Amino acid sequence: MKIADIYKQNKRSLSFEIFPPKKDEELRSIDETLEVLCELDPDFISVTFGAGGGSNCNRTIEIAKKIKHRYGVEPVVHLTSLHYDREEIDEFARVMEAEGIENILALRGDRTPKLREKNDFTHASDLISYLSENHDFCFLGACYPECHPESDGKISDIKGLRKKVEAGAEVLLSQLFFDNEKFYGFCEQCRIAGIDVPIIPGIMPVINAAQIKRMLSLCNASFPDRFTRIVRKYEDRKEALFDAGMSYVTSQVIDLLASDIPGIHIYTMNNPVVARRICEGICHLV
Ligand code: FAD
């Protein structure tokens, strides 16, 4: 099933993101994660893609196959393009088609000095335009409520996003954020710019101190005072921080649901306990 069709039925979606384990011995744990996640009856599960190749890319497709064929849930394959040429992208598309995978989160991928960039795809919009010529995938795209780190500001970021939607992205999945007001403002700016596809908020439960430090260094997300107070108070007490983080994320999701957003996409970090706790907290609201 194509993910865009969910929203055409005016249905509100629940979805999860997982990542392929790096080590062979962790591969079994992904089955345990999927067992629990699929019991929560998501509309789709997206699987991240390691930029620049390696065995993890094949793992992405292997895991997506499993989600579809073993668990009967629709997978979305993340596909980055900056470090691939057209032939390599054609090969990924061929494998996905052969497996009946219909949905791609089309991405440019992050710039990194470790990986050589190829010149066929500069933006996710180029990947979407190229693949739409010969294939029938449903394309999702990434969006950034607090701007992509490389952008010159909100206006140019939203102009770039509009090009992605004009190229054929039918659904947008957002970067994580902790302040819902930033997301609401961003959605409003998208509507003004004529972007009228569903924008699904990406929600990251923050439940341990190391993760918070990583978030601070990696993404543009701002931390509201309420969130910072919780972290400051409980960062040295593991269980307390877990409880406070779960409570924060649940209240964030409840507020989003009350604001009529089209769905919720949870970055599970392969932690099914966290996903289950959130779902239990909102079971009568979705
Ligand atoms: P683009 O769409 O190219 O956007 C990058 C910047 O260029 C933005 O500022 C945008 O406004 C601008 N822009 C876009 N199109 C145009 C255009 N046609 N002309 C001019 N400007 C334009 N990375 C991974 O390596 N693997 C993953 O699995 C992965 N999953 C992700 C999932 C989500 C939901 C998100 C939000 C990000 C994910 N990323 C992943 C990170 C992503 O690869 C990086 O953020 C990357 O730097 C940008 O990718 P993009 O597809 O948004 O790029």
Coordinates of C-alpha atoms and ligand atoms in Angstrom, one line a residue:
M1 CA 0.0 0.0 0.0
K2 CA 1.2 3.5 -0.8
I3 CA 1.6 5.6 2.4
A4 CA 0.0 8.7 0.8
D5 CA -3.3 6.7 0.5
I6 CA -3.6 6.6 4.3
Y7 CA -4.1 10.3 4.4
K8 CA -6.5 10.3 1.5
Q9 CA -8.8 8.3 3.7
N10 CA -8.6 11.0 6.3
K11 CA -7.0 8.5 8.7
R12 CA -4.5 9.6 11.3
S13 CA -1.3 7.6 11.2
L14 CA 0.9 6.0 13.8
S15 CA 4.3 5.0 12.6
F16 CA 7.8 4.1 13.9
E17 CA 11.4 4.6 12.8
I18 CA 14.0 1.9 13.4
F19 CA 17.6 1.6 12.3
P20 CA 19.4 -1.6 11.1
P21 CA 21.8 -2.9 13.8
K22 CA 25.5 -2.4 12.9
K23 CA 26.7 -5.7 14.3
D24 CA 25.7 -9.2 13.1
E25 CA 25.0 -10.4 16.6
E26 CA 22.5 -7.6 17.1
L27 CA 20.4 -8.6 14.1
R28 CA 18.4 -11.0 16.3
S29 CA 17.4 -8.2 18.6
I30 CA 15.7 -6.4 15.7
D31 CA 13.2 -9.3 15.5
E32 CA 12.4 -8.8 19.1
T33 CA 11.9 -5.1 18.5
L34 CA 9.7 -5.7 15.5
E35 CA 7.6 -8.2 17.4
V36 CA 6.6 -5.6 19.9
L37 CA 6.3 -2.7 17.5
C38 CA 4.1 -4.6 15.1
E39 CA 1.8 -5.6 18.0
L40 CA 1.1 -1.9 18.4
D41 CA -0.5 -1.9 15.0
P42 CA 1.4 0.9 13.2
D43 CA 0.4 2.1 9.8
F44 CA 4.0 1.9 8.7
I45 CA 7.6 1.4 9.9
S46 CA 10.5 3.3 8.3
V47 CA 14.0 1.9 8.2
T48 CA 17.0 4.2 8.1
F49 CA 19.8 3.9 5.6
G50 CA 23.5 4.4 6.3
A51 CA 24.8 7.0 3.8
G52 CA 27.5 5.8 1.5
G53 CA 27.0 2.1 1.2
G54 CA 28.3 -0.9 3.1
S55 CA 26.3 -3.8 4.5
N56 CA 23.9 -1.6 6.4
C57 CA 22.2 -0.5 3.2
N58 CA 21.4 -4.1 2.3
R59 CA 20.3 -4.6 5.9
T60 CA 17.8 -1.7 5.4
I61 CA 16.2 -3.5 2.5
E62 CA 16.3 -6.9 4.3
I63 CA 14.6 -5.5 7.4
A64 CA 12.0 -3.7 5.2
K65 CA 11.3 -7.1 3.5
K66 CA 10.7 -8.7 6.8
I67 CA 8.4 -5.9 8.0
K68 CA 6.3 -6.4 4.9
H69 CA 6.3 -10.1 4.4
R70 CA 6.6 -11.5 8.0
Y71 CA 4.7 -8.9 9.9
G72 CA 2.3 -7.6 7.3
V73 CA 3.1 -4.0 8.0
E74 CA 4.0 -1.4 5.3
P75 CA 7.7 -0.5 5.3
V76 CA 9.2 2.8 4.2
V77 CA 12.8 2.5 3.0
H78 CA 15.0 5.6 3.7
L79 CA 17.2 6.1 0.6
T80 CA 20.0 8.6 0.6
S81 CA 21.5 9.8 -2.8
L82 CA 24.5 12.1 -2.4
H83 CA 27.0 9.3 -2.4
Y84 CA 25.5 7.2 -5.2
D85 CA 25.3 7.5 -9.0
R86 CA 22.3 6.7 -11.2
E87 CA 23.3 3.1 -11.8
E88 CA 23.6 2.4 -8.0
I89 CA 20.2 4.0 -7.3
D90 CA 18.7 2.0 -10.2
E91 CA 19.9 -1.1 -8.5
F92 CA 18.4 -0.2 -5.2
A93 CA 15.1 0.6 -6.9
R94 CA 15.2 -2.7 -8.8
V95 CA 15.7 -4.7 -5.6
M96 CA 12.9 -2.8 -3.8
E97 CA 10.5 -3.3 -6.6
A98 CA 11.2 -7.0 -6.8
E99 CA 10.4 -7.2 -3.1
G100 CA 7.1 -5.3 -3.5
I101 CA 8.4 -2.3 -1.5
E102 CA 6.3 0.7 -2.5
N103 CA 7.4 3.6 -0.3
I104 CA 10.7 5.5 -0.2
L105 CA 11.7 8.3 2.1
A106 CA 13.9 10.1 -0.5
L107 CA 16.9 11.8 1.1
R108 CA 20.0 13.6 0.1
G109 CA 22.0 12.4 3.0
D110 CA 24.5 14.2 5.2
R111 CA 27.8 15.6 3.9
T112 CA 30.7 13.9 5.5
P113 CA 34.4 14.2 4.7
K114 CA 34.7 10.4 5.0
L115 CA 32.6 9.7 1.9
R116 CA 33.0 10.8 -1.7
E117 CA 30.0 12.7 -3.1
K118 CA 28.9 11.7 -6.6
N119 CA 27.3 14.3 -8.8
D120 CA 24.1 12.8 -10.0
F121 CA 21.9 13.9 -7.1
T122 CA 22.3 17.3 -5.4
H123 CA 19.0 17.3 -3.5
A124 CA 16.3 14.8 -2.5
S125 CA 14.2 16.4 -5.2
D126 CA 16.6 15.2 -7.9
L127 CA 16.3 11.6 -6.5
I128 CA 12.5 11.9 -6.6
S129 CA 12.4 13.3 -10.1
Y130 CA 14.8 10.6 -11.4
L131 CA 13.1 7.7 -9.8
S132 CA 9.6 8.9 -10.8
E133 CA 10.6 8.7 -14.5
N134 CA 10.7 4.9 -14.5
H135 CA 9.1 3.7 -11.3
D136 CA 5.9 3.8 -9.4
F137 CA 7.0 4.4 -5.8
C138 CA 5.3 6.7 -3.3
F139 CA 7.8 9.2 -2.2
L140 CA 8.1 10.8 1.3
G141 CA 10.5 13.6 2.0
A142 CA 12.2 15.0 5.1
C143 CA 11.4 18.4 6.5
Y144 CA 12.9 20.6 9.3
P145 CA 10.6 22.6 11.7
E146 CA 13.6 24.5 12.9
C147 CA 15.4 24.7 9.5
H148 CA 17.9 22.4 7.9
P149 CA 21.4 23.2 9.4
E150 CA 22.7 24.2 6.0
S151 CA 19.9 26.5 5.0
D152 CA 20.2 30.3 4.9
G153 CA 17.0 30.7 6.9
K154 CA 13.3 29.8 7.0
I155 CA 12.3 31.3 3.7
S156 CA 15.0 29.5 1.6
D157 CA 14.5 26.3 3.6
I158 CA 10.8 26.3 2.8
K159 CA 11.4 27.2 -0.9
G160 CA 13.7 24.1 -1.1
L161 CA 11.0 22.0 0.6
R162 CA 8.5 23.2 -1.9
K163 CA 10.7 22.0 -4.8
K164 CA 10.8 18.6 -3.1
V165 CA 7.0 18.5 -3.0
E166 CA 6.8 19.8 -6.6
A167 CA 9.1 17.0 -7.6
G168 CA 6.7 14.4 -6.1
A169 CA 7.0 14.1 -2.4
E170 CA 3.5 13.2 -1.2
V171 CA 4.1 13.1 2.5
L172 CA 6.7 14.9 4.7
L173 CA 8.3 13.4 7.9
S174 CA 9.8 16.0 10.2
Q175 CA 13.0 16.2 12.0
L176 CA 12.7 15.8 15.8
F177 CA 11.7 18.8 17.9
F178 CA 10.8 19.3 21.5
D179 CA 8.8 22.5 21.3
N180 CA 5.4 21.9 19.6
E181 CA 5.0 25.6 18.9
K182 CA 7.9 25.5 16.5
F183 CA 6.2 22.7 14.6
Y184 CA 2.8 24.5 14.5
G185 CA 4.6 27.7 13.2
F186 CA 6.4 25.7 10.6
C187 CA 3.2 24.0 9.3
E188 CA 1.6 27.4 9.0
Q189 CA 4.5 28.7 6.9
C190 CA 4.4 25.6 4.7
R191 CA 0.7 26.2 4.1
I192 CA 1.3 29.8 3.2
A193 CA 4.0 28.7 0.8
G194 CA 1.5 26.4 -0.9
I195 CA 2.8 23.1 0.5
D196 CA -0.3 21.1 1.2
V197 CA 0.8 17.5 1.7
P198 CA 0.5 15.8 5.1
I199 CA 3.3 16.9 7.4
I200 CA 3.9 14.2 10.1
P201 CA 5.8 15.3 13.2
G202 CA 8.8 13.2 14.1
I203 CA 8.9 12.6 17.9
M204 CA 12.0 11.5 19.8
P205 CA 11.6 10.2 23.3
V206 CA 14.6 11.5 25.3
I207 CA 15.2 9.2 28.2
N208 CA 18.9 9.2 29.0
A209 CA 21.6 11.9 29.6
A210 CA 24.0 10.7 26.9
Q211 CA 21.2 10.9 24.3
I212 CA 20.5 14.5 25.4
K213 CA 24.1 15.5 24.9
R214 CA 24.1 13.9 21.5
M215 CA 20.9 15.7 20.5
L216 CA 22.5 19.0 21.5
S217 CA 25.5 18.5 19.3
L218 CA 23.6 17.0 16.3
C219 CA 20.5 18.8 15.6
N220 CA 19.0 22.3 15.5
A221 CA 16.2 21.5 17.9
S222 CA 15.6 24.0 20.7
F223 CA 14.9 22.9 24.2
P224 CA 12.0 24.6 25.9
D225 CA 12.5 25.7 29.5
R226 CA 10.1 23.0 30.8
F227 CA 12.3 20.3 29.1
T228 CA 15.6 21.8 30.3
R229 CA 14.4 21.9 33.9
I230 CA 13.5 18.2 33.8
V231 CA 16.9 17.3 32.4
R232 CA 18.8 19.5 34.9
K233 CA 16.8 18.0 37.8
Y234 CA 17.0 14.3 36.9
E235 CA 20.1 13.8 34.6
D236 CA 22.0 11.9 37.3
R237 CA 19.1 9.6 38.2
K238 CA 18.6 7.1 35.4
E239 CA 15.2 5.8 36.3
A240 CA 13.8 9.3 37.2
L241 CA 15.1 10.7 33.9
F242 CA 13.4 7.8 32.1
D243 CA 10.1 8.5 33.8
A244 CA 10.3 12.3 33.3
G245 CA 11.4 11.9 29.6
M246 CA 8.4 9.5 29.0
S247 CA 6.0 11.8 30.6
Y248 CA 7.4 14.8 28.6
V249 CA 7.1 13.0 25.3
T250 CA 3.6 11.7 26.1
S251 CA 2.4 15.1 26.9
Q252 CA 4.0 16.4 23.7
V253 CA 2.2 13.8 21.6
I254 CA -1.2 14.5 23.4
D255 CA -0.9 18.2 22.5
L256 CA -0.1 17.3 18.9
L257 CA -3.0 15.0 18.6
A258 CA -5.3 17.6 20.1
S259 CA -4.1 19.9 17.4
D260 CA -5.4 17.7 14.6
I261 CA -2.0 16.7 13.1
P262 CA -2.3 14.0 10.4
G263 CA -0.2 11.4 12.3
I264 CA 2.7 10.7 14.7
H265 CA 6.1 9.3 13.7
I266 CA 8.0 8.0 16.7
Y267 CA 11.8 7.7 16.5
T268 CA 12.0 4.5 18.5
M269 CA 15.8 4.2 18.7
N270 CA 15.0 0.4 18.4
N271 CA 13.6 0.6 22.0
P272 CA 10.2 -1.1 21.9
V273 CA 9.5 -0.4 25.6
V274 CA 9.5 3.3 24.9
A275 CA 7.2 3.0 21.9
R276 CA 4.8 0.8 23.9
R277 CA 4.8 3.3 26.8
I278 CA 3.9 6.1 24.5
C279 CA 1.2 4.1 22.7
E280 CA -0.4 3.1 26.1
G281 CA -0.5 6.7 27.0
I282 CA -2.5 7.7 23.9
C283 CA -4.5 4.6 23.2
H284 CA -7.9 6.3 23.3
L285 CA -6.6 9.4 21.5
V286 CA -5.3 8.3 18.1
Ligands
FAD1 P1 17.4 18.1 0.8 O1 16.0 17.9 0.5 O2 18.3 18.2 -0.4 O3 17.4 19.4 1.7 C1 18.7 20.0 2.2 C2 18.6 21.5 2.1 O4 18.5 21.9 0.7 C3 17.4 22.1 2.8 O5 17.8 23.3 3.4 C4 16.4 22.3 1.7 O6 15.5 23.4 1.9 C5 17.3 22.6 0.5 N1 16.7 22.1 -0.8 C6 16.0 21.0 -0.9 N2 15.7 20.8 -2.2 C7 16.3 21.9 -2.9 C8 16.3 22.3 -4.3 N3 15.7 21.5 -5.2 N4 17.0 23.4 -4.6 C9 17.5 24.2 -3.7 N5 17.5 23.9 -2.3 C10 16.9 22.7 -2.0 N6 20.2 10.6 6.8 C11 20.7 9.4 6.5 O7 21.9 9.3 6.2 N7 20.0 8.2 6.6 C12 18.7 8.2 7.0 O8 18.1 7.2 7.0 C13 18.1 9.5 7.3 N8 16.8 9.6 7.7 C14 16.2 10.8 7.9 C15 14.9 10.8 8.3 C16 14.2 12.1 8.6 C17 12.8 12.1 8.9 C18 15.0 13.3 8.5 C19 14.4 14.6 8.8 C20 16.4 13.2 8.2 C21 17.0 12.0 7.9 N9 18.3 11.9 7.5 C22 18.9 10.7 7.2 C23 19.2 13.1 7.5 C24 19.3 13.8 6.1 O9 19.9 12.9 5.2 C25 20.0 15.1 6.3 O10 19.3 16.0 7.1 C26 20.5 15.7 5.0 O11 21.5 16.7 5.4 C27 19.5 16.4 4.2 O12 18.7 15.5 3.6 P2 17.3 16.0 2.8 O13 16.8 14.9 2.1 O14 16.4 16.8 3.7 O15 18.0 17.0 1.7

